[in-house]
Structure formats: C-alpha cells, structure tokens
C-alpha cells in the first residue's frame, strides 16, 4: 500500500470501529460512553463511575432511549460487563431494563459500580453488549474498552457466582452498521410509520380553530 493511501485507509478503519472523539468513546452501537475513559485505572473497593449517553448527543428522541424502543432507531437492551480470562463480572444486567429506564428524561445514565475485592489485579475489558435497531434493522454489537484494575493488598473474599458469572448468551451474531451513525454523520430515522404526520396534525389544528371561529361568528 502506498504512503498516500495509508492515511485514507486508517481514516476509513476508524469510522468503522469504535473510537474516542472529544473524550467520548463511540461504541459499535448507539451508546456513547462518557466514562470510564479507555486505559483508566481503578482500585478494588473503589467505584467505576459509569456514564452513558443514550441520545446520540441529542440526536435521538426520548422514545429511542429504550428499553425495548419501538421506533425505527432505538435501544432494545444494554448490558455491561468486566471481562477477563479469569472472571466475567456483570456491571449492568440489561434484561430488566432498569439502567436504560432510570433517570427518566436524562440523556445520560449513571451508575456507581463498586469493584469487588476478590478481583485479581490486571487488565480487564469494560464491555458493552448492545441490542438496538437502526433504520428498522436489528443490530447486536459488542464493544470492549480496556481498563486496568489494581489490587494492592491482593484479592480477598470469594468471587462467588453472584459476582463472577458467564457473560449473557449472545442474542444473535455480532452485527454492527458499516459506519457509526454519529461519527459518520448519517441521520437515523426515528419517525415511526404509524404516528400521524406533522402535516396531518397541522390540518387537524386549523380545522379545530376554524370550527371554533365559525361558532363564535
Ligand atoms: C469471560 O468471557 C470471555 C468472553 O466471552 C471468555 O472468553 C472467557 O473465557 C470468560 N471467562 C470466564 C472465566 O468465564
Ligand atoms: C423487552 O422485550 C423482551 C422480549 O419481548 C422481554 O423479554 C423483556 O422483558 C422486555 N424488557 C423490558 C425492560 O420491558
Ligand atoms: C457472594 O458473596 C457476596 C459478597 O461476599 C455475598 O453478599 C453473597 O451473598 C454471596 N452469594 C452467594 C450465592 O454465596
Ligand atoms: C453465526 O455465525 C456463525 C459463524 O459464521 C454461523 O455458523 C451461524 O449460523 C450464525 N448464527 C446466526 C444465528 O446467524
Ligand atoms: C437512515 O434513514 C434515513 C432516512 O431514510 C437516511 O437519510 C439515513 O442515511 C439512514 N441512515 C443510515 C445509518 O443508514
Ligand atoms: C422511517 O421509518 C418508518 C417506519 O418503518 C417508515 O414508515 C418511514 O418511511 C421511514 N422514513 C424514511 C424517511 O425513511
């Protein structure tokens, strides 16, 4: 590959894959990870401040934020795990939808996750599992973000089955759009086909107003 083509190829690659832009990590789905930043260090017993923008930085309406959004583009479910060869720890179990439904009206969802003392120090993947719909197509995307966990006094307590467990079964094979809709500058259709068009509402409103005026006359 020539040196002229290399930057272009890298630019194309970066639009396909998850990426860090202005301090936010754009996942392979609709979720935008505000925190933790990639390569952050945490100590057991401390907290990971989970912060997820579910609105595409304001581009998705509230009906898209899920869980189980019925709009042509929106979240179905979102789970978060700490993944390593030794332990898989659930931070958010997306099956009850509590995280996405929490903080109603807020475009950013938060959670303070206390890191169990039983975890050995090392590199972990802070991993998003997202099921969502974009332009009426269902996607399932896994996004690992590397973080480091420190445990100065060594693991203590048992990582029993409540703490360490298998990650959820994949609802389908990993499938993500070719381009991230937000960093790729693509619009997403969030208008459901069954809702009345704004033109219809306008006509209805003017009929009501003219009806009221003719009653007054
Ligand atoms: C944790 O999950 C990863 C990815 O699914 C898998 O490779 C690994 O074997 C799992 N580890 C344990 C201890 O289950
Ligand atoms: C979302 O829909 C699935 C499948 O119908 C259901 O199992 C799940 O309980 C629903 N989740 C919420 C939070 O309503
Ligand atoms: C697992 O350990 C935690 C913390 O020590 C404890 O609260 C929980 O009851 C334990 N669960 C089981 C199934 O042993
Ligand atoms: C998932 O991918 C594997 C390997 O490409 C394939 O064998 C399998 O049929 C796929 N499963 C679904 C549900 O598409
Ligand atoms: C989604 O659909 C809209 C409207 O049809 C279109 O403008 C947009 O490019 C599509 N977005 C993607 C990511 O395909
Ligand atoms: C958006 O999606 C709805 C529901 O599938 C569809 O009826 C409508 O035509 C789509 N709009 C555009 C601009 O593609």
XYZ file of N, CA, C and O in Angstrom, residues 126-203:
312
model
N -13.850 -3.503 29.837
C -15.147 -2.931 30.251
C -15.981 -3.032 28.972
O -15.694 -2.353 27.978
N -16.972 -3.946 28.971
C -17.545 -4.369 27.695
C -19.045 -4.103 27.558
O -19.850 -4.566 28.370
N -19.397 -3.359 26.533
C -20.800 -3.094 26.201
C -21.373 -4.239 25.363
O -20.732 -4.671 24.395
N -22.557 -4.702 25.727
C -23.353 -5.601 24.889
C -24.621 -4.817 24.554
O -25.417 -4.560 25.439
N -24.785 -4.455 23.310
C -25.944 -3.625 22.947
C -26.800 -4.279 21.886
O -26.289 -4.732 20.865
N -28.108 -4.314 22.143
C -29.067 -4.715 21.117
C -29.849 -3.463 20.754
O -30.401 -2.795 21.631
N -29.844 -3.117 19.480
C -30.564 -1.912 19.079
C -31.059 -2.038 17.649
O -30.692 -2.953 16.917
N -31.895 -1.089 17.297
C -32.437 -1.041 15.938
C -31.967 0.267 15.313
O -31.951 1.298 15.993
N -31.538 0.180 14.069
C -31.192 1.405 13.337
C -31.859 1.315 11.971
O -31.655 0.340 11.246
N -32.655 2.303 11.656
C -33.395 2.315 10.383
C -34.089 0.968 10.135
O -33.972 0.390 9.053
N -34.783 0.471 11.167
C -35.585 -0.754 11.067
C -34.771 -2.043 10.966
O -35.336 -3.100 10.744
N -33.429 -1.964 11.113
C -32.605 -3.180 11.102
C -32.082 -3.424 12.514
O -31.588 -2.491 13.161
N -32.189 -4.667 13.002
C -31.693 -5.012 14.329
C -30.192 -5.252 14.279
O -29.698 -5.905 13.365
N -29.480 -4.715 15.283
C -28.039 -4.933 15.391
C -27.697 -5.425 16.785
O -28.397 -5.107 17.756
N -26.615 -6.180 16.886
C -26.090 -6.595 18.179
C -24.596 -6.346 18.167
O -23.879 -6.945 17.366
N -24.129 -5.438 19.008
C -22.718 -5.067 18.966
C -22.038 -5.198 20.316
O -22.606 -4.843 21.343
N -20.828 -5.736 20.285
C -20.010 -5.860 21.487
C -18.861 -4.861 21.372
O -18.162 -4.840 20.363
N -18.695 -4.010 22.400
C -17.602 -3.029 22.383
C -16.763 -3.164 23.648
O -17.219 -2.809 24.730
N -15.535 -3.702 23.543
C -14.655 -3.746 24.707
C -13.844 -2.466 24.834
O -13.351 -1.946 23.839
N -13.756 -1.933 26.058
C -12.926 -0.763 26.335
C -11.920 -1.184 27.404
O -12.326 -1.595 28.491
N -10.610 -1.123 27.092
C -9.629 -1.627 28.064
C -9.517 -0.737 29.297
O -9.442 0.489 29.171
N -9.554 -1.357 30.479
C -9.272 -0.626 31.726
C -8.343 -1.499 32.574
O -8.145 -2.674 32.265
N -7.759 -0.916 33.624
C -6.843 -1.660 34.473
C -7.339 -1.624 35.911
O -7.772 -0.578 36.391
N -7.307 -2.777 36.549
C -7.742 -2.847 37.947
C -6.547 -3.160 38.832
O -5.749 -4.055 38.527
N -6.391 -2.372 39.905
C -5.294 -2.553 40.854
C -5.846 -3.195 42.129
O -6.977 -2.925 42.522
N -5.026 -4.048 42.720
C -5.424 -4.649 43.993
C -4.182 -4.781 44.881
O -3.564 -5.841 44.959
N -3.794 -3.653 45.516
C -2.514 -3.577 46.242
C -2.361 -4.638 47.327
O -1.261 -5.143 47.531
N -3.455 -5.005 48.007
C -3.295 -5.981 49.095
C -3.679 -7.393 48.668
O -3.777 -8.293 49.506
N -3.887 -7.564 47.369
C -4.211 -8.902 46.876
C -5.684 -9.216 47.015
O -6.376 -8.620 47.842
N -6.184 -10.162 46.179
C -7.613 -10.493 46.212
C -8.048 -11.001 47.593
O -7.330 -11.753 48.221
N -9.206 -10.526 48.040
C -9.755 -11.031 49.296
C -11.241 -11.334 49.114
O -11.923 -10.703 48.310
N -11.722 -12.320 49.834
C -13.116 -12.740 49.689
C -13.248 -13.631 48.470
O -12.313 -13.760 47.673
N -14.396 -14.227 48.350
C -14.606 -15.192 47.272
C -15.372 -14.548 46.120
O -16.391 -13.890 46.341
N -14.855 -14.715 44.899
C -15.607 -14.279 43.718
C -16.645 -15.371 43.435
O -16.479 -16.195 42.539
N -17.704 -15.392 44.258
C -18.717 -16.442 44.091
C -19.580 -16.177 42.850
O -19.394 -15.190 42.150
N -20.570 -17.028 42.673
C -21.359 -16.966 41.431
C -22.189 -15.688 41.315
O -22.625 -15.319 40.224
N -22.407 -15.000 42.438
C -23.150 -13.732 42.357
C -22.289 -12.655 41.695
O -22.792 -11.759 41.022
N -20.977 -12.759 41.927
C -20.075 -11.722 41.425
C -19.499 -12.094 40.058
O -19.496 -11.300 39.127
N -18.988 -13.320 39.949
C -18.332 -13.756 38.723
C -19.229 -14.765 38.015
O -19.597 -15.774 38.599
N -19.589 -14.469 36.806
C -20.530 -15.346 36.094
C -20.299 -15.274 34.599
O -19.640 -14.364 34.118
N -20.847 -16.223 33.867
C -20.664 -16.167 32.414
C -21.364 -14.937 31.848
O -22.378 -14.512 32.403
N -20.804 -14.348 30.807
C -21.496 -13.233 30.154
C -22.759 -13.764 29.492
O -22.875 -14.958 29.223
N -23.711 -12.892 29.272
C -25.007 -13.302 28.718
C -24.815 -13.993 27.364
O -23.865 -13.690 26.634
N -25.694 -14.908 27.063
C -25.635 -15.544 25.754
C -25.911 -14.483 24.703
O -26.744 -13.616 24.902
N -25.184 -14.572 23.634
C -25.371 -13.583 22.583
C -26.753 -13.748 21.967
O -27.096 -14.846 21.539
N -27.536 -12.682 21.916
C -28.871 -12.804 21.316
C -28.792 -13.117 19.821
O -29.710 -13.688 19.254
N -27.707 -12.748 19.219
C -27.505 -13.060 17.800
C -26.029 -12.838 17.520
O -25.303 -12.368 18.384
N -25.557 -13.172 16.331
C -24.161 -12.919 15.989
C -23.890 -11.420 15.999
O -24.770 -10.623 15.694
N -22.669 -11.089 16.345
C -22.267 -9.686 16.345
C -22.532 -9.079 14.966
O -22.098 -9.610 13.951
N -23.287 -8.009 14.945
C -23.553 -7.331 13.675
C -23.686 -5.852 13.970
O -24.417 -5.455 14.860
N -22.926 -5.049 13.290
C -22.991 -3.605 13.507
C -23.020 -2.905 12.147
O -22.579 -3.468 11.147
N -23.562 -1.672 12.109
C -23.580 -0.963 10.825
C -22.156 -0.682 10.347
O -21.236 -0.592 11.163
N -21.982 -0.544 9.058
C -20.658 -0.312 8.473
C -20.040 0.962 9.026
O -18.829 1.066 9.160
N -20.892 1.923 9.356
C -20.409 3.224 9.814
C -21.156 3.623 11.075
O -22.370 3.425 11.147
N -20.459 4.167 12.058
C -21.150 4.690 13.239
C -22.029 5.863 12.787
O -21.541 6.787 12.130
N -23.343 5.848 13.106
C -24.226 6.890 12.589
C -23.860 8.282 13.094
O -24.081 9.262 12.384
N -23.281 8.371 14.289
C -22.996 9.695 14.863
C -21.675 10.263 14.362
O -21.616 11.396 13.917
N -20.601 9.448 14.392
C -19.318 9.965 13.915
C -19.272 9.940 12.393
O -18.508 10.671 11.784
N -20.099 9.094 11.779
C -20.122 9.002 10.323
C -21.013 10.062 9.697
O -21.104 10.155 8.480
N -21.698 10.836 10.531
C -22.529 11.930 10.030
C -23.807 11.488 9.331
O -24.375 12.230 8.551
N -24.271 10.241 9.615
C -25.504 9.772 8.990
C -26.697 10.084 9.892
O -26.587 10.011 11.109
N -27.824 10.388 9.279
C -29.043 10.598 10.056
C -29.647 9.236 10.362
O -29.406 8.275 9.643
N -30.412 9.131 11.446
C -31.152 7.904 11.721
C -32.631 8.248 11.694
O -33.039 9.279 12.215
N -33.410 7.375 11.077
C -34.856 7.578 11.036
C -35.440 7.203 12.395
O -35.323 6.067 12.834
N -36.056 8.186 13.081
C -36.672 7.908 14.376
C -38.175 8.175 14.327
O -38.823 8.320 15.356
N -38.714 8.280 13.104
C -40.145 8.535 12.954
C -40.867 7.236 12.674
O -40.628 6.593 11.659
N -41.748 6.851 13.599
C -42.475 5.602 13.400
C -43.540 5.800 12.331
O -44.156 6.858 12.245
N -43.729 4.795 11.504
C -44.636 4.897 10.366
C -46.075 5.158 10.764
O -46.818 5.806 10.040
N -46.478 4.681 11.964
C -47.886 4.750 12.342
C -48.287 6.094 12.951
O -49.458 6.409 13.035
N -47.281 6.890 13.375
C -47.653 8.149 14.027
C -48.131 9.155 12.985
O -47.646 9.171 11.862
N -49.128 10.001 13.356
C -49.638 10.955 12.377
C -48.547 11.938 11.963
O -47.721 12.313 12.787
N -48.563 12.304 10.697
C -47.532 13.227 10.226
C -47.805 14.617 10.783
O -48.915 14.933 11.179
N -46.775 15.457 10.808
C -46.960 16.813 11.325
C -47.926 17.582 10.423
O -48.668 18.429 10.886
N -47.930 17.261 9.123
C -48.852 17.933 8.203
C -50.288 17.623 8.619
O -51.146 18.502 8.696
N -50.555 16.340 8.937
C -51.889 15.928 9.362
C -52.298 16.692 10.626
O -53.404 17.202 10.724
N -51.387 16.775 11.606
C -51.681 17.470 12.860
C -51.982 18.944 12.589
O -52.850 19.531 13.206
N -51.258 19.541 11.623
C -51.440 20.945 11.301
C -52.829 21.177 10.706
O -53.546 22.091 11.089
N -53.223 20.272 9.782
C -54.539 20.374 9.152
C -55.634 20.222 10.205
O -56.607 20.979 10.247
